[in-house]
Amino acid sequence: MSSEPLPSIGAMMAASVPMVRTLHLEFTETTAERAVVRLPDQPAFHNHVAGPHAGAMFTLAESASGAIVMSAFGSELHRAVPLAVGAEIGYKKLAKGPVTATAQLGRPAAEVIADLDAGQRPEFPVNVTLTREDGAVTGEMSIVWTLRPHS
């Protein structure tokens, strides 16, 4: 067994997902229980009211959901590929400055893996909360993911 550390989920996502690099997303926590990703304040990605563009916030939330999916189900990549099936986002308050996305699985990982073990193509929600630095919730997103078994 190698003693070399494995790359972090954030590093792997930055290497494989160009939008993560484009937006300079910062992965501050990635576990199977929670993923926290930060979008720095960048004028190049502002909207008409000088806050982060809705598309940047969507990408932030979706990236946080991807980080928790990789953390929770990365061990299953040899037999299934994770895919986002659908997403719904609600913008609650004006976002200004850096925005943080916190993602949590909406279904226990063990249940999802049990469905995969049973030959099913499991679907599961990931819920993401977007907050400003003052803690105000600026948006909420729900992304439905699946683990599609390899053919």
PDB file of C-alpha atoms in Angstrom:
ATOM      1  CA  MET A   1       0.000   0.000   0.000  1.00  0.00           C
ATOM      2  CA  SER A   2       1.318   3.454  -0.919  1.00  0.00           C
ATOM      3  CA  SER A   3       1.951   5.976   1.817  1.00  0.00           C
ATOM      4  CA  GLU A   4       1.415   8.819  -0.638  1.00  0.00           C
ATOM      5  CA  PRO A   5      -1.726  10.819   0.222  1.00  0.00           C
ATOM      6  CA  LEU A   6      -4.661  10.646  -2.168  1.00  0.00           C
ATOM      7  CA  PRO A   7      -5.643  13.892  -3.898  1.00  0.00           C
ATOM      8  CA  SER A   8      -8.473  15.778  -2.248  1.00  0.00           C
ATOM      9  CA  ILE A   9     -11.963  15.795  -3.727  1.00  0.00           C
ATOM     10  CA  GLY A  10     -11.507  19.512  -4.446  1.00  0.00           C
ATOM     11  CA  ALA A  11      -8.257  18.896  -6.312  1.00  0.00           C
ATOM     12  CA  MET A  12      -9.832  16.058  -8.295  1.00  0.00           C
ATOM     13  CA  MET A  13     -12.835  18.216  -9.206  1.00  0.00           C
ATOM     14  CA  ALA A  14     -10.617  21.143 -10.210  1.00  0.00           C
ATOM     15  CA  ALA A  15      -8.622  18.788 -12.439  1.00  0.00           C
ATOM     16  CA  SER A  16     -11.662  17.248 -14.118  1.00  0.00           C
ATOM     17  CA  VAL A  17     -14.336  19.989 -14.160  1.00  0.00           C
ATOM     18  CA  PRO A  18     -13.293  23.125 -16.075  1.00  0.00           C
ATOM     19  CA  MET A  19     -16.006  25.330 -14.495  1.00  0.00           C
ATOM     20  CA  VAL A  20     -14.559  24.635 -11.042  1.00  0.00           C
ATOM     21  CA  ARG A  21     -11.255  26.116 -12.219  1.00  0.00           C
ATOM     22  CA  THR A  22     -12.925  28.947 -14.131  1.00  0.00           C
ATOM     23  CA  LEU A  23     -14.835  30.144 -11.047  1.00  0.00           C
ATOM     24  CA  HIS A  24     -11.872  29.500  -8.695  1.00  0.00           C
ATOM     25  CA  LEU A  25     -14.086  27.472  -6.360  1.00  0.00           C
ATOM     26  CA  GLU A  26     -12.563  26.658  -2.976  1.00  0.00           C
ATOM     27  CA  PHE A  27     -13.411  23.286  -1.390  1.00  0.00           C
ATOM     28  CA  THR A  28     -13.195  23.891   2.349  1.00  0.00           C
ATOM     29  CA  GLU A  29     -14.807  20.662   3.565  1.00  0.00           C
ATOM     30  CA  THR A  30     -15.595  17.442   1.729  1.00  0.00           C
ATOM     31  CA  THR A  31     -16.869  14.437   3.632  1.00  0.00           C
ATOM     32  CA  ALA A  32     -19.541  11.833   2.989  1.00  0.00           C
ATOM     33  CA  GLU A  33     -21.811  13.825   5.332  1.00  0.00           C
ATOM     34  CA  ARG A  34     -21.207  17.375   4.136  1.00  0.00           C
ATOM     35  CA  ALA A  35     -19.440  19.406   1.479  1.00  0.00           C
ATOM     36  CA  VAL A  36     -18.683  23.104   1.792  1.00  0.00           C
ATOM     37  CA  VAL A  37     -17.534  25.067  -1.258  1.00  0.00           C
ATOM     38  CA  ARG A  38     -16.818  28.804  -1.472  1.00  0.00           C
ATOM     39  CA  LEU A  39     -17.170  31.134  -4.458  1.00  0.00           C
ATOM     40  CA  PRO A  40     -14.830  34.109  -3.964  1.00  0.00           C
ATOM     41  CA  ASP A  41     -16.127  37.575  -4.816  1.00  0.00           C
ATOM     42  CA  GLN A  42     -14.974  38.146  -8.410  1.00  0.00           C
ATOM     43  CA  PRO A  43     -16.194  41.140 -10.435  1.00  0.00           C
ATOM     44  CA  ALA A  44     -15.760  39.148 -13.662  1.00  0.00           C
ATOM     45  CA  PHE A  45     -18.690  36.953 -12.534  1.00  0.00           C
ATOM     46  CA  HIS A  46     -20.997  39.681 -11.206  1.00  0.00           C
ATOM     47  CA  ASN A  47     -24.506  40.349 -12.423  1.00  0.00           C
ATOM     48  CA  HIS A  48     -26.253  43.680 -13.022  1.00  0.00           C
ATOM     49  CA  VAL A  49     -26.558  44.365  -9.237  1.00  0.00           C
ATOM     50  CA  ALA A  50     -22.863  43.680  -8.495  1.00  0.00           C
ATOM     51  CA  GLY A  51     -23.401  40.293  -6.877  1.00  0.00           C
ATOM     52  CA  PRO A  52     -22.485  36.848  -8.150  1.00  0.00           C
ATOM     53  CA  HIS A  53     -24.328  35.933 -11.332  1.00  0.00           C
ATOM     54  CA  ALA A  54     -27.120  33.368 -10.943  1.00  0.00           C
ATOM     55  CA  GLY A  55     -25.217  30.998 -13.230  1.00  0.00           C
ATOM     56  CA  ALA A  56     -22.142  31.203 -11.009  1.00  0.00           C
ATOM     57  CA  MET A  57     -24.265  30.482  -7.931  1.00  0.00           C
ATOM     58  CA  PHE A  58     -25.918  27.526  -9.694  1.00  0.00           C
ATOM     59  CA  THR A  59     -22.480  26.152 -10.603  1.00  0.00           C
ATOM     60  CA  LEU A  60     -21.280  26.673  -7.027  1.00  0.00           C
ATOM     61  CA  ALA A  61     -24.229  24.710  -5.611  1.00  0.00           C
ATOM     62  CA  GLU A  62     -23.969  21.952  -8.208  1.00  0.00           C
ATOM     63  CA  SER A  63     -20.231  21.647  -7.537  1.00  0.00           C
ATOM     64  CA  ALA A  64     -20.851  21.288  -3.800  1.00  0.00           C
ATOM     65  CA  SER A  65     -23.367  18.548  -4.562  1.00  0.00           C
ATOM     66  CA  GLY A  66     -20.823  16.815  -6.785  1.00  0.00           C
ATOM     67  CA  ALA A  67     -18.225  16.973  -4.027  1.00  0.00           C
ATOM     68  CA  ILE A  68     -20.459  15.206  -1.522  1.00  0.00           C
ATOM     69  CA  VAL A  69     -21.480  12.635  -4.142  1.00  0.00           C
ATOM     70  CA  MET A  70     -17.821  11.880  -4.855  1.00  0.00           C
ATOM     71  CA  SER A  71     -17.049  11.703  -1.144  1.00  0.00           C
ATOM     72  CA  ALA A  72     -19.980   9.406  -0.377  1.00  0.00           C
ATOM     73  CA  PHE A  73     -19.854   7.210  -3.480  1.00  0.00           C
ATOM     74  CA  GLY A  74     -16.318   7.458  -4.859  1.00  0.00           C
ATOM     75  CA  SER A  75     -15.712   3.857  -3.828  1.00  0.00           C
ATOM     76  CA  GLU A  76     -18.467   2.782  -6.250  1.00  0.00           C
ATOM     77  CA  LEU A  77     -16.931   4.341  -9.396  1.00  0.00           C
ATOM     78  CA  HIS A  78     -15.679   0.938 -10.551  1.00  0.00           C
ATOM     79  CA  ARG A  79     -19.309  -0.119 -11.102  1.00  0.00           C
ATOM     80  CA  ALA A  80     -21.354   3.070 -11.547  1.00  0.00           C
ATOM     81  CA  VAL A  81     -21.034   6.647 -12.739  1.00  0.00           C
ATOM     82  CA  PRO A  82     -22.679   9.476 -10.793  1.00  0.00           C
ATOM     83  CA  LEU A  83     -24.875  11.747 -12.913  1.00  0.00           C
ATOM     84  CA  ALA A  84     -27.034  14.735 -12.042  1.00  0.00           C
ATOM     85  CA  VAL A  85     -30.606  14.012 -13.182  1.00  0.00           C
ATOM     86  CA  GLY A  86     -32.258  17.335 -12.397  1.00  0.00           C
ATOM     87  CA  ALA A  87     -31.962  20.419 -10.253  1.00  0.00           C
ATOM     88  CA  GLU A  88     -34.153  23.131  -8.821  1.00  0.00           C
ATOM     89  CA  ILE A  89     -32.828  26.350  -7.334  1.00  0.00           C
ATOM     90  CA  GLY A  90     -34.490  29.174  -5.466  1.00  0.00           C
ATOM     91  CA  TYR A  91     -32.815  32.536  -5.002  1.00  0.00           C
ATOM     92  CA  LYS A  92     -33.887  33.940  -1.615  1.00  0.00           C
ATOM     93  CA  LYS A  93     -31.860  37.098  -0.951  1.00  0.00           C
ATOM     94  CA  LEU A  94     -29.413  39.255  -2.815  1.00  0.00           C
ATOM     95  CA  ALA A  95     -25.946  37.761  -2.651  1.00  0.00           C
ATOM     96  CA  LYS A  96     -22.978  40.096  -2.315  1.00  0.00           C
ATOM     97  CA  GLY A  97     -19.379  39.202  -1.725  1.00  0.00           C
ATOM     98  CA  PRO A  98     -18.213  35.613  -1.332  1.00  0.00           C
ATOM     99  CA  VAL A  99     -20.922  32.933  -1.281  1.00  0.00           C
ATOM    100  CA  THR A 100     -20.658  29.531   0.384  1.00  0.00           C
ATOM    101  CA  ALA A 101     -22.549  26.389  -0.626  1.00  0.00           C
ATOM    102  CA  THR A 102     -23.155  23.664   1.954  1.00  0.00           C
ATOM    103  CA  ALA A 103     -24.370  20.324   0.570  1.00  0.00           C
ATOM    104  CA  GLN A 104     -25.898  17.374   2.412  1.00  0.00           C
ATOM    105  CA  LEU A 105     -27.208  14.051   1.155  1.00  0.00           C
ATOM    106  CA  GLY A 106     -30.987  13.820   1.333  1.00  0.00           C
ATOM    107  CA  ARG A 107     -30.880  10.034   1.719  1.00  0.00           C
ATOM    108  CA  PRO A 108     -28.487   7.787   3.658  1.00  0.00           C
ATOM    109  CA  ALA A 109     -25.568   6.636   1.509  1.00  0.00           C
ATOM    110  CA  ALA A 110     -26.003   3.051   2.768  1.00  0.00           C
ATOM    111  CA  GLU A 111     -29.545   2.960   1.304  1.00  0.00           C
ATOM    112  CA  VAL A 112     -28.293   4.205  -2.058  1.00  0.00           C
ATOM    113  CA  ILE A 113     -25.532   1.594  -2.126  1.00  0.00           C
ATOM    114  CA  ALA A 114     -28.034  -1.128  -1.109  1.00  0.00           C
ATOM    115  CA  ASP A 115     -30.172  -0.168  -4.129  1.00  0.00           C
ATOM    116  CA  LEU A 116     -27.097  -0.371  -6.354  1.00  0.00           C
ATOM    117  CA  ASP A 117     -26.243  -3.776  -4.840  1.00  0.00           C
ATOM    118  CA  ALA A 118     -29.799  -4.921  -5.672  1.00  0.00           C
ATOM    119  CA  GLY A 119     -29.228  -4.117  -9.354  1.00  0.00           C
ATOM    120  CA  GLN A 120     -31.189  -0.861  -9.338  1.00  0.00           C
ATOM    121  CA  ARG A 121     -30.210   2.554 -10.645  1.00  0.00           C
ATOM    122  CA  PRO A 122     -30.667   4.534  -7.429  1.00  0.00           C
ATOM    123  CA  GLU A 123     -31.673   8.183  -7.348  1.00  0.00           C
ATOM    124  CA  PHE A 124     -31.101  10.437  -4.368  1.00  0.00           C
ATOM    125  CA  PRO A 125     -31.372  14.140  -3.583  1.00  0.00           C
ATOM    126  CA  VAL A 126     -28.593  16.430  -2.472  1.00  0.00           C
ATOM    127  CA  ASN A 127     -29.736  19.591  -0.702  1.00  0.00           C
ATOM    128  CA  VAL A 128     -27.580  22.709  -0.881  1.00  0.00           C
ATOM    129  CA  THR A 129     -27.839  25.954   1.065  1.00  0.00           C
ATOM    130  CA  LEU A 130     -26.145  29.093  -0.291  1.00  0.00           C
ATOM    131  CA  THR A 131     -25.087  31.719   2.262  1.00  0.00           C
ATOM    132  CA  ARG A 132     -23.383  35.084   2.356  1.00  0.00           C
ATOM    133  CA  GLU A 133     -20.549  35.828   4.766  1.00  0.00           C
ATOM    134  CA  ASP A 134     -23.056  37.274   7.282  1.00  0.00           C
ATOM    135  CA  GLY A 135     -24.823  33.889   7.365  1.00  0.00           C
ATOM    136  CA  ALA A 136     -27.935  34.999   5.464  1.00  0.00           C
ATOM    137  CA  VAL A 137     -29.346  32.312   3.189  1.00  0.00           C
ATOM    138  CA  THR A 138     -29.261  33.609  -0.376  1.00  0.00           C
ATOM    139  CA  GLY A 139     -30.460  30.457  -2.092  1.00  0.00           C
ATOM    140  CA  GLU A 140     -31.400  26.820  -1.823  1.00  0.00           C
ATOM    141  CA  MET A 141     -30.931  24.097  -4.379  1.00  0.00           C
ATOM    142  CA  SER A 142     -31.999  20.473  -4.624  1.00  0.00           C
ATOM    143  CA  ILE A 143     -30.170  18.251  -7.103  1.00  0.00           C
ATOM    144  CA  VAL A 144     -31.320  14.725  -7.877  1.00  0.00           C
ATOM    145  CA  TRP A 145     -28.408  12.417  -8.636  1.00  0.00           C
ATOM    146  CA  THR A 146     -28.259   8.836  -9.851  1.00  0.00           C
ATOM    147  CA  LEU A 147     -25.594   6.142  -9.846  1.00  0.00           C
ATOM    148  CA  ARG A 148     -25.830   4.678 -13.340  1.00  0.00           C
ATOM    149  CA  PRO A 149     -24.364   1.162 -13.388  1.00  0.00           C
ATOM    150  CA  HIS A 150     -21.701   0.564 -16.043  1.00  0.00           C
ATOM    151  CA  SER A 151     -22.970  -1.461 -18.989  1.00  0.00           C
TER     152      SER A 151
END
